[in-house]
Short mmCIF file of C-alpha atoms and ligand atoms in Angstrom, two decimals:
data_model
loop_
_atom_site.label_atom_id
_atom_site.label_comp_id
_atom_site.label_asym_id
_atom_site.label_seq_id
_atom_site.Cartn_x
_atom_site.Cartn_y
_atom_site.Cartn_z
CA MET A 1 86.04 95.90 98.04
CA GLN A 2 89.48 95.78 96.35
CA ILE A 3 92.07 97.41 98.74
CA SER A 4 94.09 98.80 95.84
CA SER A 5 91.01 100.79 94.71
CA LEU A 6 90.88 102.70 98.08
CA PHE A 7 93.98 104.71 96.96
CA GLY A 8 93.87 107.98 94.95
CA PRO A 9 95.73 111.19 94.45
CA ASP A 10 93.71 113.08 97.14
CA LYS A 11 93.59 110.30 99.70
CA VAL A 12 95.97 109.00 102.36
CA VAL A 13 94.75 105.45 103.13
CA PHE A 14 94.87 104.77 106.95
CA SER A 15 94.65 101.18 108.19
CA PHE A 16 95.32 99.12 111.22
CA GLU A 17 97.04 95.67 111.87
CA VAL A 18 95.99 93.43 114.59
CA PHE A 19 97.02 89.87 115.55
CA PRO A 20 95.05 86.85 116.93
CA PRO A 21 95.61 86.63 120.72
CA LYS A 22 98.34 84.42 121.86
CA LYS A 23 97.54 80.82 122.75
CA ASN A 24 96.97 81.52 126.45
CA SER A 25 94.89 84.65 126.03
CA PRO A 26 91.09 84.48 125.58
CA ILE A 27 89.98 85.11 122.03
CA ASP A 28 87.47 87.76 123.20
CA THR A 29 90.41 90.14 123.92
CA ILE A 30 90.63 90.80 120.21
CA TYR A 31 86.95 91.57 119.96
CA THR A 32 87.28 94.14 122.70
CA THR A 33 90.18 95.73 120.72
CA LEU A 34 88.12 95.70 117.47
CA ASP A 35 85.14 97.29 119.15
CA TYR A 36 87.34 100.25 119.78
CA LEU A 37 89.27 100.33 116.61
CA LYS A 38 86.07 100.43 114.44
CA ASP A 39 85.06 103.77 115.91
CA LEU A 40 88.29 105.23 114.58
CA GLN A 41 87.09 104.39 111.03
CA PRO A 42 90.08 102.88 109.36
CA ASP A 43 89.86 102.19 105.63
CA PHE A 44 90.80 98.45 106.35
CA ILE A 45 92.16 96.30 109.15
CA SER A 46 94.66 93.53 108.46
CA VAL A 47 94.96 90.39 110.55
CA THR A 48 98.25 88.67 110.87
CA TYR A 49 98.74 84.89 110.12
CA GLY A 50 101.01 82.60 112.14
CA ALA A 51 103.92 81.00 110.24
CA GLY A 52 103.69 78.06 112.59
CA GLY A 53 102.52 75.48 110.04
CA ASN A 54 99.11 74.78 111.75
CA ALA A 55 96.53 75.02 108.99
CA ALA A 56 93.72 73.99 111.35
CA ASP A 57 94.14 77.30 113.21
CA THR A 58 91.47 79.43 111.70
CA SER A 59 91.74 82.49 114.01
CA THR A 60 92.89 84.82 111.24
CA CYS A 61 89.97 83.81 109.05
CA ASP A 62 87.51 84.13 111.95
CA ILE A 63 88.79 87.63 112.95
CA ALA A 64 88.80 88.85 109.36
CA SER A 65 85.25 87.60 109.02
CA THR A 66 84.14 89.50 112.10
CA ILE A 67 85.78 92.64 110.76
CA LEU A 68 83.76 92.42 107.64
CA ASN A 69 80.50 90.99 108.78
CA LYS A 70 80.10 92.54 112.23
CA TYR A 71 81.81 95.89 111.68
CA GLY A 72 81.37 96.41 107.93
CA ILE A 73 85.11 97.17 107.57
CA VAL A 74 87.31 95.81 104.74
CA PRO A 75 89.60 93.06 106.18
CA LEU A 76 93.02 92.10 104.79
CA ALA A 77 93.85 88.56 105.81
CA HIS A 78 97.63 87.78 106.01
CA LEU A 79 98.65 84.33 104.66
CA THR A 80 102.07 82.74 104.95
CA CYS A 81 103.25 79.85 102.82
CA VAL A 82 106.63 78.49 103.69
CA ASN A 83 105.37 76.05 106.29
CA TYR A 84 102.17 74.90 104.29
CA THR A 85 101.50 72.45 101.50
CA SER A 86 99.36 73.63 98.48
CA ARG A 87 96.64 71.46 99.86
CA GLU A 88 96.69 73.30 103.11
CA ILE A 89 96.81 76.73 101.37
CA ASP A 90 93.73 75.59 99.38
CA GLN A 91 91.91 74.76 102.55
CA ILE A 92 92.66 78.22 104.02
CA LEU A 93 91.64 79.93 100.64
CA ASP A 94 88.39 77.97 100.62
CA ILE A 95 87.58 79.25 104.23
CA LEU A 96 88.43 82.88 103.17
CA LYS A 97 86.27 82.64 100.13
CA GLU A 98 83.41 81.15 101.98
CA LYS A 99 83.53 84.06 104.59
CA GLY A 100 83.50 86.58 101.80
CA ILE A 101 87.15 87.74 102.41
CA LYS A 102 88.55 89.11 99.13
CA ASN A 103 91.85 90.62 100.12
CA ILE A 104 94.89 88.57 101.08
CA LEU A 105 98.43 89.82 102.09
CA ALA A 106 100.57 87.05 100.65
CA LEU A 107 103.78 86.36 102.50
CA ARG A 108 106.51 83.89 102.76
CA GLY A 109 106.51 83.86 106.53
CA ASP A 110 109.75 83.48 108.60
CA ARG A 111 111.48 80.18 108.35
CA ASN A 112 111.32 78.39 111.67
CA PRO A 113 114.49 76.43 112.54
CA ASN A 114 112.39 73.91 114.52
CA LEU A 115 110.00 73.28 111.60
CA PRO A 116 111.35 72.05 108.33
CA PRO A 117 109.65 74.00 105.47
CA LYS A 118 107.11 72.08 103.37
CA LYS A 119 109.09 72.80 100.15
CA GLU A 120 106.12 73.61 97.88
CA PHE A 121 106.47 77.38 98.49
CA SER A 122 109.93 79.07 99.00
CA TYR A 123 108.93 82.70 98.35
CA ALA A 124 105.79 84.99 98.58
CA GLY A 125 105.94 85.31 94.74
CA GLU A 126 105.12 81.76 94.32
CA LEU A 127 102.13 81.98 96.69
CA ILE A 128 100.99 85.06 94.78
CA THR A 129 101.20 83.11 91.41
CA TYR A 130 99.28 80.19 93.08
CA ILE A 131 96.44 82.36 94.56
CA LYS A 132 96.10 84.41 91.30
CA LYS A 133 95.46 81.11 89.41
CA ARG A 134 92.22 80.75 91.38
CA GLY A 135 91.05 84.13 90.48
CA ASP A 136 89.02 84.78 93.67
CA PHE A 137 91.21 87.24 95.50
CA TYR A 138 93.01 90.50 95.37
CA ILE A 139 96.60 90.48 96.48
CA SER A 140 98.75 92.68 98.63
CA ALA A 141 102.44 91.93 99.50
CA ALA A 142 105.11 93.06 101.93
CA CYS A 143 108.17 95.34 101.17
CA TYR A 144 111.12 96.45 103.08
CA PRO A 145 112.46 100.01 103.13
CA GLU A 146 115.89 98.76 104.46
CA GLY A 147 115.87 95.69 102.44
CA HIS A 148 114.71 92.29 103.84
CA VAL A 149 117.11 90.66 106.40
CA ASP A 150 117.85 87.74 104.01
CA SER A 151 118.57 89.82 101.00
CA GLU A 152 122.11 90.93 99.91
CA ASN A 153 121.18 94.40 99.28
CA LEU A 154 118.24 96.65 98.65
CA ASP A 155 118.61 96.60 94.86
CA GLN A 156 118.27 92.83 94.87
CA ASP A 157 115.39 92.89 97.26
CA ILE A 158 113.60 95.41 94.99
CA MET A 159 114.21 93.23 91.90
CA TYR A 160 112.29 90.33 93.65
CA LEU A 161 109.59 92.84 94.75
CA LYS A 162 109.00 93.72 91.23
CA GLN A 163 108.49 89.98 90.63
CA LYS A 164 105.84 89.89 93.16
CA VAL A 165 104.08 92.85 91.63
CA ASP A 166 104.39 91.26 88.21
CA ALA A 167 102.86 88.10 89.61
CA GLY A 168 99.75 89.99 90.74
CA ALA A 169 100.45 92.00 93.94
CA GLU A 170 98.37 95.28 93.57
CA HIS A 171 99.35 96.95 96.90
CA LEU A 172 102.35 96.95 99.15
CA ILE A 173 102.59 97.43 102.95
CA SER A 174 106.12 98.23 104.26
CA GLN A 175 108.03 96.84 107.12
CA LEU A 176 108.22 99.16 110.11
CA PHE A 177 111.04 101.79 110.09
CA PHE A 178 112.04 104.59 112.41
CA ASP A 179 113.92 106.75 109.97
CA ASN A 180 111.85 108.08 107.17
CA SER A 181 114.76 108.65 104.85
CA TYR A 182 114.94 104.90 104.35
CA PHE A 183 111.44 104.85 103.14
CA TYR A 184 111.82 107.74 100.69
CA ASN A 185 115.07 106.20 99.33
CA PHE A 186 113.36 102.81 98.86
CA LEU A 187 110.25 104.35 97.22
CA GLU A 188 112.42 106.28 94.63
CA LYS A 189 114.31 103.04 93.79
CA ALA A 190 111.08 101.06 93.56
CA ARG A 191 109.42 103.52 91.27
CA LYS A 192 112.60 103.52 89.11
CA ALA A 193 112.40 99.73 89.02
CA GLY A 194 108.84 99.97 87.45
CA ILE A 195 106.86 99.33 90.59
CA HIS A 196 103.83 101.66 90.37
CA VAL A 197 101.38 100.15 92.80
CA PRO A 198 100.36 102.03 96.02
CA VAL A 199 102.86 101.56 98.87
CA GLN A 200 101.74 102.08 102.49
CA ALA A 201 104.14 102.99 105.09
CA GLY A 202 104.23 100.58 108.06
CA ILE A 203 104.49 102.55 111.35
CA MET A 204 104.98 101.00 114.80
CA PRO A 205 104.58 103.11 117.76
CA VAL A 206 107.01 102.25 120.60
CA ILE A 207 105.07 101.10 123.70
CA ASN A 208 107.94 99.80 125.66
CA LYS A 209 111.63 99.06 125.25
CA SER A 210 111.52 95.30 125.17
CA GLN A 211 108.95 95.44 122.36
CA ILE A 212 111.35 97.46 120.19
CA GLU A 213 114.37 95.28 121.07
CA ARG A 214 112.30 92.24 119.87
CA MET A 215 111.13 93.91 116.73
CA VAL A 216 114.58 95.20 115.89
CA THR A 217 116.17 91.81 116.27
CA LEU A 218 113.50 90.26 114.10
CA CYS A 219 113.43 92.81 111.23
CA GLY A 220 116.71 94.68 111.51
CA ALA A 221 115.29 98.22 111.43
CA SER A 222 117.83 100.92 112.05
CA LEU A 223 117.40 103.11 115.00
CA PRO A 224 118.23 106.75 114.54
CA PRO A 225 120.12 108.62 117.26
CA LYS A 226 116.95 110.78 118.12
CA PHE A 227 115.09 107.49 118.72
CA VAL A 228 117.73 105.89 120.79
CA LYS A 229 118.06 109.03 122.89
CA MET A 230 114.29 109.05 123.52
CA MET A 231 114.39 105.32 124.58
CA GLN A 232 117.32 105.88 126.95
CA ARG A 233 115.73 109.02 128.48
CA PHE A 234 112.28 107.44 129.08
CA GLU A 235 112.82 103.71 129.36
CA HIS A 236 112.24 103.62 133.13
CA SER A 237 108.89 105.20 132.94
CA PRO A 238 106.23 103.13 131.15
CA GLU A 239 103.93 106.21 130.79
CA ALA A 240 106.73 108.48 129.59
CA ILE A 241 107.98 106.00 126.98
CA ARG A 242 104.40 105.43 125.72
CA GLU A 243 103.80 109.16 125.33
CA ALA A 244 107.12 109.73 123.64
CA GLY A 245 106.52 106.67 121.37
CA ILE A 246 103.15 108.17 120.30
CA ALA A 247 104.67 111.53 119.63
CA TYR A 248 107.47 109.92 117.55
CA ALA A 249 105.04 107.95 115.46
CA VAL A 250 102.89 111.04 114.92
CA ASP A 251 105.96 113.01 113.89
CA GLN A 252 106.93 110.26 111.45
CA ILE A 253 103.39 110.26 109.93
CA VAL A 254 103.15 114.13 109.47
CA ASP A 255 106.48 113.94 107.66
CA LEU A 256 105.31 111.01 105.45
CA VAL A 257 102.02 112.71 104.54
CA SER A 258 103.90 115.92 103.72
CA HIS A 259 105.94 113.89 101.35
CA GLY A 260 102.81 112.58 99.55
CA VAL A 261 102.67 109.03 101.03
CA ASP A 262 100.08 106.75 99.47
CA GLY A 263 98.96 105.49 102.94
CA ILE A 264 99.86 104.74 106.62
CA HIS A 265 99.46 101.22 108.00
CA LEU A 266 99.63 101.32 111.76
CA TYR A 267 100.92 98.26 113.63
CA THR A 268 98.55 98.53 116.59
CA MET A 269 100.11 95.75 118.64
CA ASN A 270 96.38 95.25 119.67
CA ASN A 271 96.67 98.36 121.78
CA PRO A 272 93.53 100.42 121.19
CA TYR A 273 94.63 103.32 123.46
CA VAL A 274 97.71 103.96 121.48
CA ALA A 275 95.94 103.53 118.13
CA GLY A 276 93.24 105.91 119.40
CA ARG A 277 95.77 108.55 120.45
CA ILE A 278 97.62 108.44 117.06
CA SER A 279 94.34 108.41 115.01
CA GLU A 280 93.09 111.48 116.85
CA SER A 281 96.35 113.39 116.35
CA ILE A 282 96.54 112.70 112.62
CA ARG A 283 92.94 112.80 111.59
CA GLY A 284 93.03 116.40 110.30
CA ILE A 285 96.43 115.81 108.63
CA ILE A 286 95.42 112.70 106.58
CA LYS A 287 92.13 114.39 105.42
CA ALA A 288 93.78 117.69 104.43
P1 FAD B 301 109.52 87.19 100.14
O1 FAD B 301 108.91 88.31 99.28
O2 FAD B 301 109.37 85.84 99.62
O3 FAD B 301 111.07 87.59 100.39
C1 FAD B 301 111.77 86.96 101.31
C2 FAD B 301 113.40 87.08 100.96
O4 FAD B 301 113.57 86.24 99.71
C3 FAD B 301 113.79 88.41 100.55
O5 FAD B 301 115.11 88.55 101.03
C4 FAD B 301 113.68 88.44 99.03
O6 FAD B 301 114.57 89.44 98.58
C5 FAD B 301 113.99 87.11 98.58
N1 FAD B 301 113.32 86.51 97.53
C6 FAD B 301 112.07 86.80 97.09
N2 FAD B 301 111.75 86.18 96.01
C7 FAD B 301 112.86 85.42 95.65
C8 FAD B 301 113.21 84.47 94.60
N3 FAD B 301 112.38 84.28 93.69
N4 FAD B 301 114.41 83.97 94.60
C9 FAD B 301 115.35 84.32 95.55
N5 FAD B 301 115.15 85.20 96.54
C10 FAD B 301 113.93 85.80 96.63
N6 FAD B 301 105.01 86.99 108.96
C11 FAD B 301 104.11 86.11 109.61
O7 FAD B 301 104.55 85.04 109.91
N7 FAD B 301 102.80 86.40 109.63
C12 FAD B 301 102.36 87.62 109.23
O8 FAD B 301 101.05 87.86 109.37
C13 FAD B 301 103.25 88.62 108.74
N8 FAD B 301 102.78 89.84 108.34
C14 FAD B 301 103.68 90.76 107.79
C15 FAD B 301 103.17 91.91 107.35
C16 FAD B 301 104.04 92.80 106.73
C17 FAD B 301 103.49 94.13 106.16
C18 FAD B 301 105.44 92.60 106.72
C19 FAD B 301 106.41 93.61 106.06
C20 FAD B 301 105.97 91.31 107.13
C21 FAD B 301 105.18 90.44 107.69
N9 FAD B 301 105.52 89.19 108.17
C22 FAD B 301 104.62 88.25 108.69
C23 FAD B 301 106.92 88.80 108.22
C24 FAD B 301 107.32 88.03 106.84
O9 FAD B 301 106.67 86.82 106.78
C25 FAD B 301 108.87 87.91 106.85
O10 FAD B 301 109.53 89.17 106.76
C26 FAD B 301 109.37 86.98 105.88
O11 FAD B 301 110.74 86.78 106.19
C27 FAD B 301 109.39 87.51 104.44
O12 FAD B 301 108.15 87.49 103.86
P2 FAD B 301 107.93 88.12 102.39
O13 FAD B 301 106.63 87.76 102.03
O14 FAD B 301 108.39 89.52 102.36
O15 FAD B 301 108.98 87.12 101.57
#
């Protein structure tokens, strides 16, 4: 199933993102999470890929394969390129093809100061062109409502985004954001720039303060005063901050759906409880 074909004028596509367990955690933890997530009936589940340069790590492919073959849900396998050679990318593509995985989120990946890039791929657009030549896959790509941290400004970032779409990306998923006005501004500019593929809004519920501090350092998302006040008020109570974080994410989603968003991609952080609470709260809204 081609992910871009899930979208339509009367449908808000709802999906989850999970990540392979960290090195020291047992692989089974992800399967417990998936057991729960499948009951929430997402349109697809995406699985992140490490930018670490270890092509022998097939955990993304294995988890995506389980999503497809055990749960019958469409998987979207992330794939980064900056730390891989074309030969290594071919090996990964061969595994994905063999497992019947058709949809790839093609990414550059973050440059790692401790790992010299392999030089064959510098940008996601090059990976998209490379994968498209094989003809076996449908491609999704990332976009940034506030502009990517490396880009000079949003207009320049959108110009390169258009190149990714022209190269073959049929669907976009946004970086997380906490102020919907950035997403609306971005979308207006992207449409004016001739980008007409479906754009899903990436929503990350706050689970604790350190998670947000880490994310904001990595991706530079702005924190609106309402959000900062919420964090300050509840940061000392894990339960209160989780509840407030769920309410904030639901509020963002209601506003996005009211504005006619194509879809919502929930960064679950492998936390089935939070994903479940949000899914329950918005079920009637996204189906309306
Ligand atoms: P690109 O589209 O290549 O853009 C990177 C920067 O280069 C931007 O500033 C852009 O404006 C600029 N640029 C693009 N093309 C050109 C060009 N031709 N010439 C000059 N400049 C150019 N990381 C992981 O490691 N694993 C994951 O699984 C993962 N999943 C993600 C999922 C989503 C939805 C998002 C939003 C991000 C994800 N990331 C992941 C993070 C991502 O790898 C980083 O944000 C990375 O720094 C950029 O990746 P990209 O594919 O957007 O890069």
